[in-house]
mmCIF file of C-alpha atoms (C1' of nucleotides) in Angstrom:
data_model
loop_
_atom_site.group_PDB
_atom_site.id
_atom_site.type_symbol
_atom_site.label_atom_id
_atom_site.label_comp_id
_atom_site.label_asym_id
_atom_site.label_seq_id
_atom_site.Cartn_x
_atom_site.Cartn_y
_atom_site.Cartn_z
ATOM 1 C CA UNK A 1 16.742 -7.940 1.420
ATOM 2 C CA UNK A 2 19.067 -8.388 4.381
ATOM 3 C CA UNK A 3 18.167 -10.745 7.172
ATOM 4 C CA UNK A 4 17.642 -8.111 9.841
ATOM 5 C CA UNK A 5 15.263 -6.117 7.659
ATOM 6 C CA UNK A 6 13.456 -9.328 6.793
ATOM 7 C CA UNK A 7 13.044 -10.153 10.469
ATOM 8 C CA UNK A 8 11.910 -6.711 11.573
ATOM 9 C CA UNK A 9 9.433 -6.285 8.747
ATOM 10 C CA UNK A 10 7.968 -9.705 9.462
ATOM 11 C CA UNK A 11 7.451 -8.630 13.067
ATOM 12 C CA UNK A 12 5.971 -5.280 12.096
ATOM 13 C CA UNK A 13 2.461 -6.668 11.821
ATOM 14 C CA UNK A 14 0.163 -7.519 14.739
ATOM 15 C CA UNK A 15 -1.425 -10.462 12.925
ATOM 16 C CA UNK A 16 1.964 -12.053 12.361
ATOM 17 C CA UNK A 17 3.016 -11.407 15.960
ATOM 18 C CA UNK A 18 -0.215 -13.026 17.140
ATOM 19 C CA UNK A 19 0.515 -16.035 14.937
ATOM 20 C CA UNK A 20 3.962 -16.369 16.481
ATOM 21 C CA UNK A 21 2.419 -16.096 19.938
ATOM 22 C CA UNK A 22 0.019 -18.890 19.092
ATOM 23 C CA UNK A 23 2.837 -21.022 17.696
ATOM 24 C CA UNK A 24 4.923 -20.534 20.804
ATOM 25 C CA UNK A 25 2.559 -22.932 22.557
ATOM 26 C CA UNK A 26 2.934 -25.569 19.857
ATOM 27 C CA UNK A 27 2.574 -26.331 16.131
ATOM 28 C CA UNK A 28 -0.708 -25.632 14.378
ATOM 29 C CA UNK A 29 -2.411 -25.988 11.024
ATOM 30 C CA UNK A 30 -3.239 -23.013 8.819
ATOM 31 C CA UNK A 31 -6.910 -23.310 9.689
ATOM 32 C CA UNK A 32 -6.155 -23.335 13.396
ATOM 33 C CA UNK A 33 -3.996 -20.264 13.013
ATOM 34 C CA UNK A 34 -6.604 -18.457 10.940
ATOM 35 C CA UNK A 35 -9.482 -19.133 13.334
ATOM 36 C CA UNK A 36 -8.956 -16.168 15.713
ATOM 37 C CA UNK A 37 -8.862 -13.650 12.869
ATOM 38 C CA UNK A 38 -11.642 -12.075 10.904
ATOM 39 C CA UNK A 39 -9.655 -12.124 7.690
ATOM 40 C CA UNK A 40 -9.830 -14.693 4.915
ATOM 41 C CA UNK A 41 -7.735 -17.847 4.770
ATOM 42 C CA UNK A 42 -5.616 -16.662 1.843
ATOM 43 C CA UNK A 43 -4.715 -13.572 3.848
ATOM 44 C CA UNK A 44 -3.417 -15.735 6.678
ATOM 45 C CA UNK A 45 -1.653 -17.930 4.161
ATOM 46 C CA UNK A 46 0.196 -14.849 2.935
ATOM 47 C CA UNK A 47 1.198 -13.876 6.447
ATOM 48 C CA UNK A 48 2.562 -17.360 6.929
ATOM 49 C CA UNK A 49 4.569 -17.034 3.764
ATOM 50 C CA UNK A 50 6.106 -13.827 5.092
ATOM 51 C CA UNK A 51 7.004 -15.521 8.372
ATOM 52 C CA UNK A 52 8.419 -18.479 6.470
ATOM 53 C CA UNK A 53 10.537 -16.258 4.223
ATOM 54 C CA UNK A 54 11.887 -14.596 7.371
ATOM 55 C CA UNK A 55 12.573 -18.090 8.705
ATOM 56 C CA UNK A 56 10.524 -17.359 11.791
ATOM 57 C CA UNK A 57 8.437 -20.452 11.108
ATOM 58 C CA UNK A 58 8.956 -23.772 9.323
ATOM 59 C CA UNK A 59 6.265 -25.779 7.656
ATOM 60 C CA UNK A 60 5.650 -29.483 7.457
ATOM 61 C CA UNK A 61 3.482 -31.700 5.320
ATOM 62 C CA UNK A 62 0.994 -34.114 6.789
ATOM 63 C CA UNK A 63 -1.694 -35.334 4.435
ATOM 64 C CA UNK A 64 -3.533 -32.178 3.375
ATOM 65 C CA UNK A 65 -2.256 -30.221 6.360
ATOM 66 C CA UNK A 66 0.753 -27.882 6.319
ATOM 67 C CA UNK A 67 1.541 -27.655 10.031
ATOM 68 C CA UNK A 68 3.492 -24.579 11.124
ATOM 69 C CA UNK A 69 6.153 -24.552 13.770
ATOM 70 C CA UNK A 70 7.940 -21.595 15.342
ATOM 71 C CA UNK A 71 11.612 -21.334 14.440
ATOM 72 C CA UNK A 72 12.729 -18.195 16.141
ATOM 73 C CA UNK A 73 16.463 -18.229 15.388
ATOM 74 C CA UNK A 74 16.351 -14.855 13.583
ATOM 75 C CA UNK A 75 15.086 -13.281 16.786
ATOM 76 C CA UNK A 76 18.478 -13.907 18.314
ATOM 77 C CA UNK A 77 20.143 -11.768 15.687
ATOM 78 C CA UNK A 78 17.476 -9.109 16.187
ATOM 79 C CA UNK A 79 17.876 -8.970 19.964
ATOM 80 C CA UNK A 80 21.650 -8.950 19.578
ATOM 81 C CA UNK A 81 21.295 -5.928 17.348
ATOM 82 C CA UNK A 82 19.014 -4.173 19.810
ATOM 83 C CA UNK A 83 21.293 -5.017 22.691
ATOM 84 C CA UNK A 84 23.782 -2.491 21.386
ATOM 85 C CA UNK A 85 21.283 0.274 22.236
ATOM 86 C CA UNK A 86 20.411 -0.912 25.707
ATOM 87 C CA UNK A 87 22.350 1.970 27.249
ATOM 88 C CA UNK A 88 19.887 4.376 25.640
ATOM 89 C CA UNK A 89 16.810 2.992 27.297
ATOM 90 C CA UNK A 90 18.293 2.127 30.650
ATOM 91 C CA UNK A 91 18.533 5.440 32.415
ATOM 92 C CA UNK A 92 20.090 3.701 35.369
ATOM 93 C CA UNK A 93 23.181 3.493 33.224
ATOM 94 C CA UNK A 94 23.235 7.172 32.336
ATOM 95 C CA UNK A 95 22.730 8.165 35.948
ATOM 96 C CA UNK A 96 25.413 5.822 37.154
ATOM 97 C CA UNK A 97 27.793 7.117 34.538
ATOM 98 C CA UNK A 98 27.032 10.710 35.499
ATOM 99 C CA UNK A 99 27.500 9.860 39.151
ATOM 100 C CA UNK A 100 30.825 8.150 38.574
ATOM 101 C CA UNK A 101 31.990 11.048 36.465
ATOM 102 C CA UNK A 102 30.975 13.465 39.209
ATOM 103 C CA UNK A 103 32.896 11.508 41.821
ATOM 104 C CA UNK A 104 35.931 11.426 39.593
ATOM 105 C CA UNK A 105 36.076 15.148 38.828
ATOM 106 C CA UNK A 106 34.952 16.573 42.156
ATOM 107 C CA UNK A 107 36.708 14.335 44.644
ATOM 108 C CA UNK A 108 34.417 15.885 47.298
ATOM 109 C CA UNK A 109 30.691 16.441 47.375
ATOM 110 C CA UNK A 110 30.804 20.208 46.795
ATOM 111 C CA UNK A 111 27.311 21.280 45.685
ATOM 112 C CA UNK A 112 27.875 25.020 46.237
ATOM 113 C CA UNK A 113 24.283 26.261 46.368
ATOM 114 C CA UNK A 114 22.859 23.577 48.584
ATOM 115 C CA UNK A 115 25.914 23.742 50.820
ATOM 116 C CA UNK A 116 25.074 27.389 51.543
ATOM 117 C CA UNK A 117 21.518 26.442 52.310
ATOM 118 C CA UNK A 118 22.629 23.675 54.576
ATOM 119 C CA UNK A 119 24.914 26.035 56.446
ATOM 120 C CA UNK A 120 22.040 28.428 56.962
ATOM 121 C CA UNK A 121 19.870 25.746 58.436
ATOM 122 C CA UNK A 122 22.729 24.461 60.482
ATOM 123 C CA UNK A 123 22.100 20.830 59.668
ATOM 124 C CA UNK A 124 24.834 18.412 58.764
ATOM 125 C CA UNK A 125 25.018 14.751 57.901
ATOM 126 C CA UNK B 1 -0.785 1.751 14.160
ATOM 127 C CA UNK B 2 0.293 0.143 17.419
ATOM 128 C CA UNK B 3 3.597 1.063 19.012
ATOM 129 C CA UNK B 4 5.297 -2.276 18.499
ATOM 130 C CA UNK B 5 4.455 -2.340 14.796
ATOM 131 C CA UNK B 6 5.643 1.234 14.522
ATOM 132 C CA UNK B 7 8.955 0.336 16.145
ATOM 133 C CA UNK B 8 9.579 -2.805 14.129
ATOM 134 C CA UNK B 9 8.695 -1.224 10.813
ATOM 135 C CA UNK B 10 10.974 1.718 11.568
ATOM 136 C CA UNK B 11 13.792 -0.758 12.199
ATOM 137 C CA UNK B 12 13.025 -2.761 9.073
ATOM 138 C CA UNK B 13 15.183 -0.557 6.891
ATOM 139 C CA UNK B 14 18.992 -0.615 6.716
ATOM 140 C CA UNK B 15 19.240 3.129 6.106
ATOM 141 C CA UNK B 16 17.279 3.870 9.250
ATOM 142 C CA UNK B 17 19.295 1.379 11.272
ATOM 143 C CA UNK B 18 22.488 3.026 10.011
ATOM 144 C CA UNK B 19 21.132 6.401 11.054
ATOM 145 C CA UNK B 20 20.441 5.085 14.542
ATOM 146 C CA UNK B 21 23.943 3.637 14.679
ATOM 147 C CA UNK B 22 25.373 6.998 13.759
ATOM 148 C CA UNK B 23 23.234 8.750 16.356
ATOM 149 C CA UNK B 24 24.333 6.363 19.068
ATOM 150 C CA UNK B 25 27.658 8.176 19.089
ATOM 151 C CA UNK B 26 26.018 11.582 19.484
ATOM 152 C CA UNK B 27 23.535 14.059 17.972
ATOM 153 C CA UNK B 28 23.883 15.099 14.351
ATOM 154 C CA UNK B 29 22.350 17.415 11.775
ATOM 155 C CA UNK B 30 20.355 16.130 8.813
ATOM 156 C CA UNK B 31 23.216 16.901 6.463
ATOM 157 C CA UNK B 32 25.668 14.997 8.631
ATOM 158 C CA UNK B 33 23.327 12.036 8.712
ATOM 159 C CA UNK B 34 22.750 12.134 4.978
ATOM 160 C CA UNK B 35 26.434 12.310 4.056
ATOM 161 C CA UNK B 36 27.217 8.555 4.086
ATOM 162 C CA UNK B 37 24.303 7.739 1.783
ATOM 163 C CA UNK B 38 23.968 8.026 -1.945
ATOM 164 C CA UNK B 39 20.327 9.042 -1.737
ATOM 165 C CA UNK B 40 18.922 12.570 -1.862
ATOM 166 C CA UNK B 41 18.428 14.771 1.161
ATOM 167 C CA UNK B 42 14.624 14.612 1.045
ATOM 168 C CA UNK B 43 14.885 10.829 1.150
ATOM 169 C CA UNK B 44 16.902 10.999 4.354
ATOM 170 C CA UNK B 45 14.499 13.603 5.701
ATOM 171 C CA UNK B 46 11.678 11.099 5.194
ATOM 172 C CA UNK B 47 13.590 8.375 6.996
ATOM 173 C CA UNK B 48 14.069 10.750 9.891
ATOM 174 C CA UNK B 49 10.367 11.450 9.957
ATOM 175 C CA UNK B 50 9.694 7.713 10.212
ATOM 176 C CA UNK B 51 12.164 7.405 13.087
ATOM 177 C CA UNK B 52 10.636 10.415 14.772
ATOM 178 C CA UNK B 53 7.098 9.047 14.429
ATOM 179 C CA UNK B 54 8.354 5.847 16.035
ATOM 180 C CA UNK B 55 9.893 7.991 18.773
ATOM 181 C CA UNK B 56 13.289 6.458 18.139
ATOM 182 C CA UNK B 57 14.743 9.924 17.676
ATOM 183 C CA UNK B 58 13.910 13.424 18.881
ATOM 184 C CA UNK B 59 14.670 16.608 17.024
ATOM 185 C CA UNK B 60 15.817 19.991 18.204
ATOM 186 C CA UNK B 61 15.973 23.429 16.644
ATOM 187 C CA UNK B 62 19.167 25.409 16.449
ATOM 188 C CA UNK B 63 19.200 28.238 13.922
ATOM 189 C CA UNK B 64 18.600 26.526 10.589
ATOM 190 C CA UNK B 65 19.682 23.121 11.892
ATOM 191 C CA UNK B 66 17.322 20.394 13.141
ATOM 192 C CA UNK B 67 19.712 18.280 15.197
ATOM 193 C CA UNK B 68 18.673 14.658 15.764
ATOM 194 C CA UNK B 69 19.189 12.734 18.945
ATOM 195 C CA UNK B 70 18.626 9.050 19.600
ATOM 196 C CA UNK B 71 15.740 8.299 21.960
ATOM 197 C CA UNK B 72 15.623 4.568 22.075
ATOM 198 C CA UNK B 73 12.888 3.998 24.667
ATOM 199 C CA UNK B 74 10.685 2.032 22.242
ATOM 200 C CA UNK B 75 13.498 -0.478 21.875
ATOM 201 C CA UNK B 76 12.878 -1.534 25.438
ATOM 202 C CA UNK B 77 9.347 -2.543 24.617
ATOM 203 C CA UNK B 78 10.586 -4.348 21.520
ATOM 204 C CA UNK B 79 13.251 -6.326 23.363
ATOM 205 C CA UNK B 80 10.769 -7.131 26.105
ATOM 206 C CA UNK B 81 8.462 -8.548 23.480
ATOM 207 C CA UNK B 82 11.250 -10.591 21.940
ATOM 208 C CA UNK B 83 12.369 -11.804 25.308
ATOM 209 C CA UNK B 84 9.287 -13.965 25.493
ATOM 210 C CA UNK B 85 10.692 -16.045 22.636
ATOM 211 C CA UNK B 86 14.175 -16.424 23.986
ATOM 212 C CA UNK B 87 13.449 -20.043 24.831
ATOM 213 C CA UNK B 88 13.095 -20.755 21.117
ATOM 214 C CA UNK B 89 16.540 -19.620 20.124
ATOM 215 C CA UNK B 90 18.422 -20.835 23.173
ATOM 216 C CA UNK B 91 19.061 -24.504 22.773
ATOM 217 C CA UNK B 92 19.338 -24.841 26.531
ATOM 218 C CA UNK B 93 15.567 -24.784 26.533
ATOM 219 C CA UNK B 94 15.228 -27.276 23.704
ATOM 220 C CA UNK B 95 17.296 -29.664 25.736
ATOM 221 C CA UNK B 96 15.130 -29.084 28.772
ATOM 222 C CA UNK B 97 12.029 -29.572 26.697
ATOM 223 C CA UNK B 98 13.424 -32.786 25.227
ATOM 224 C CA UNK B 99 14.219 -33.915 28.717
ATOM 225 C CA UNK B 100 10.744 -33.135 29.994
ATOM 226 C CA UNK B 101 9.215 -34.865 27.006
ATOM 227 C CA UNK B 102 11.361 -37.859 27.692
ATOM 228 C CA UNK B 103 10.184 -37.933 31.275
ATOM 229 C CA UNK B 104 6.602 -37.726 30.139
ATOM 230 C CA UNK B 105 6.787 -40.631 27.687
ATOM 231 C CA UNK B 106 8.734 -42.821 30.032
ATOM 232 C CA UNK B 107 6.248 -42.330 32.872
ATOM 233 C CA UNK B 108 8.960 -42.667 35.448
ATOM 234 C CA UNK B 109 8.268 -41.198 38.872
ATOM 235 C CA UNK B 110 10.092 -37.903 38.861
ATOM 236 C CA UNK B 111 13.817 -38.748 38.695
ATOM 237 C CA UNK B 112 14.817 -35.254 39.712
ATOM 238 C CA UNK B 113 18.437 -36.175 40.240
ATOM 239 C CA UNK B 114 18.943 -37.085 36.602
ATOM 240 C CA UNK B 115 18.663 -33.396 35.881
ATOM 241 C CA UNK B 116 22.430 -33.441 36.320
ATOM 242 C CA UNK B 117 22.538 -35.084 32.892
ATOM 243 C CA UNK B 118 21.602 -31.724 31.425
ATOM 244 C CA UNK B 119 24.468 -29.972 29.745
ATOM 245 C CA UNK B 120 24.706 -26.230 29.657
ATOM 246 C CA UNK B 121 26.823 -25.842 26.584
ATOM 247 C CA UNK B 122 28.423 -27.815 23.805
ATOM 248 C CA UNK B 123 26.724 -29.911 21.149
ATOM 249 C CA UNK B 124 25.823 -33.542 21.068
ATOM 250 C CA UNK B 125 23.608 -33.890 18.032
ATOM 251 C "C1'" DA C 1 -15.358 -42.232 -9.073
ATOM 252 C "C1'" DA C 2 -17.444 -38.546 -6.326
ATOM 253 C "C1'" DT C 3 -17.343 -35.602 -2.421
ATOM 254 C "C1'" DG C 4 -15.414 -32.941 1.278
ATOM 255 C "C1'" DT C 5 -11.619 -30.652 3.580
ATOM 256 C "C1'" DA C 6 -7.063 -28.016 3.765
ATOM 257 C "C1'" DA C 7 -4.509 -24.932 1.692
ATOM 258 C "C1'" DT C 8 -2.584 -22.366 -2.155
ATOM 259 C "C1'" DT C 9 -2.614 -19.661 -6.389
ATOM 260 C "C1'" DA C 10 -4.435 -16.091 -9.450
ATOM 261 C "C1'" DA C 11 -6.186 -11.779 -10.365
ATOM 262 C "C1'" DC C 12 -7.395 -7.768 -8.643
ATOM 263 C "C1'" DC C 13 -7.388 -3.379 -5.676
ATOM 264 C "C1'" DA C 14 -6.374 0.431 -2.327
ATOM 265 C "C1'" DA C 15 -2.973 2.097 0.581
ATOM 266 C "C1'" DC C 16 1.688 2.604 1.748
ATOM 267 C "C1'" DT C 17 6.867 2.920 0.917
ATOM 268 C "C1'" DA C 18 11.077 4.589 -0.735
ATOM 269 C "C1'" DG C 19 12.844 7.033 -3.858
ATOM 270 C "C1'" DT C 20 13.112 11.079 -7.286
ATOM 271 C "C1'" DT C 21 13.345 16.412 -8.745
ATOM 272 C "C1'" DA C 22 11.821 21.030 -8.153
ATOM 273 C "C1'" DA C 23 10.082 24.528 -5.280
ATOM 274 C "C1'" DA C 24 9.457 26.602 -0.771
ATOM 275 C "C1'" DT C 25 10.727 27.885 3.944
ATOM 276 C "C1'" DA C 26 13.782 29.417 7.651
ATOM 277 C "C1'" DC C 27 17.558 31.387 9.319
ATOM 278 C "C1'" DA C 28 22.648 33.662 9.205
ATOM 279 C "C1'" DA C 29 25.862 36.408 7.302
ATOM 280 C "C1'" DA C 30 27.408 39.835 4.125
ATOM 281 C "C1'" DT D 1 18.402 43.390 1.240
ATOM 282 C "C1'" DT D 2 20.649 39.881 -1.048
ATOM 283 C "C1'" DT D 3 22.840 35.633 -0.875
ATOM 284 C "C1'" DG D 4 23.961 31.185 0.905
ATOM 285 C "C1'" DT D 5 22.987 27.173 3.710
ATOM 286 C "C1'" DA D 6 19.905 23.688 6.009
ATOM 287 C "C1'" DT D 7 15.924 21.499 5.675
ATOM 288 C "C1'" DT D 8 11.193 20.531 4.407
ATOM 289 C "C1'" DT D 9 7.214 20.230 1.330
ATOM 290 C "C1'" DA D 10 4.977 19.079 -3.029
ATOM 291 C "C1'" DA D 11 4.156 16.286 -6.788
ATOM 292 C "C1'" DC D 12 5.167 12.361 -8.965
ATOM 293 C "C1'" DT D 13 6.516 7.261 -9.779
ATOM 294 C "C1'" DA D 14 7.536 2.280 -9.335
ATOM 295 C "C1'" DG D 15 7.212 -1.337 -6.412
ATOM 296 C "C1'" DT D 16 5.417 -3.548 -2.175
ATOM 297 C "C1'" DT D 17 1.846 -4.790 1.256
ATOM 298 C "C1'" DG D 18 -2.358 -6.488 3.049
ATOM 299 C "C1'" DG D 19 -6.489 -7.524 1.926
ATOM 300 C "C1'" DT D 20 -10.385 -9.449 -1.151
ATOM 301 C "C1'" DT D 21 -13.012 -13.353 -4.086
ATOM 302 C "C1'" DA D 22 -12.843 -17.155 -7.263
ATOM 303 C "C1'" DA D 23 -10.501 -20.989 -9.001
ATOM 304 C "C1'" DT D 24 -7.193 -24.717 -8.321
ATOM 305 C "C1'" DT D 25 -4.444 -28.315 -6.191
ATOM 306 C "C1'" DA D 26 -3.803 -32.055 -3.003
ATOM 307 C "C1'" DC D 27 -5.241 -35.412 -0.247
ATOM 308 C "C1'" DA D 28 -8.764 -38.606 2.515
ATOM 309 C "C1'" DT D 29 -13.041 -40.729 2.831
ATOM 310 C "C1'" DT D 30 -17.106 -42.658 1.177
#
DNA sequence: AATGTAATTAACCAACTAGTTAAATACAAA
DNA sequence: TTTGTATTTAACTAGTTGGTTAATTACATT
């Protein structure tokens, strides 16, 4: 599985996103991480394995604890990928582009219909 | 399923990401979209349904064609979510954190001026 | 050595995913 | 009306996912 797919599928689960959120304020043990959830410890352990495989977390070894730490490098790749679509969710861009295009082709503000209306009402800028 | 999970799981597939890439240069029919892939048409149709459910594409109706158009609004939410982790993949922050930690352990009274020691780029491991 | 705590592994299950082929639907053109 | 083209639906399958409980491993403490 490619890295991007690995990253996105790891993020496609609210439990795992919550775990990352928790880890963003510092390392934690598996028990700590499991506490807020109603699911069993093995279930959380599996989620951690998914996050580890996606390299979104790293795990240590301290006595019987396996402390988890966030390691969000893959998120850079993911945001970089998304960045290429920014134009599609920022309408500002579309509007600006349209506006610039309009300026370029029309040279003058010549909105025919509204110009007629304006003339009728005798008001000018 | 929550919107963020829906978005990430839709993106967690290379075929679907390729379809989005194709659509970012303009609308296309299902056949057009399917052409680059070795899989069957129904398979592509299913991928499109996933993208549609995630609201990453919208579909029209023109005669017997169902043209697809990119509609990347959910990506905004996704990047916004990721943004909160930027600190973890930008080493700038790590440096700052190290610096703050250093301050804390040294118990020195706020040497604000030494902030100039901070480097923006380059590595000194 | 025995006990308790942290975490993982094993075995199982239901639901979902990504693909298949074959059949059905919808429309255009002849 | 028949035929061709675009697309979806249906039925099926293999593999994955997200969860469970029970057993096991690993380590610390008593």
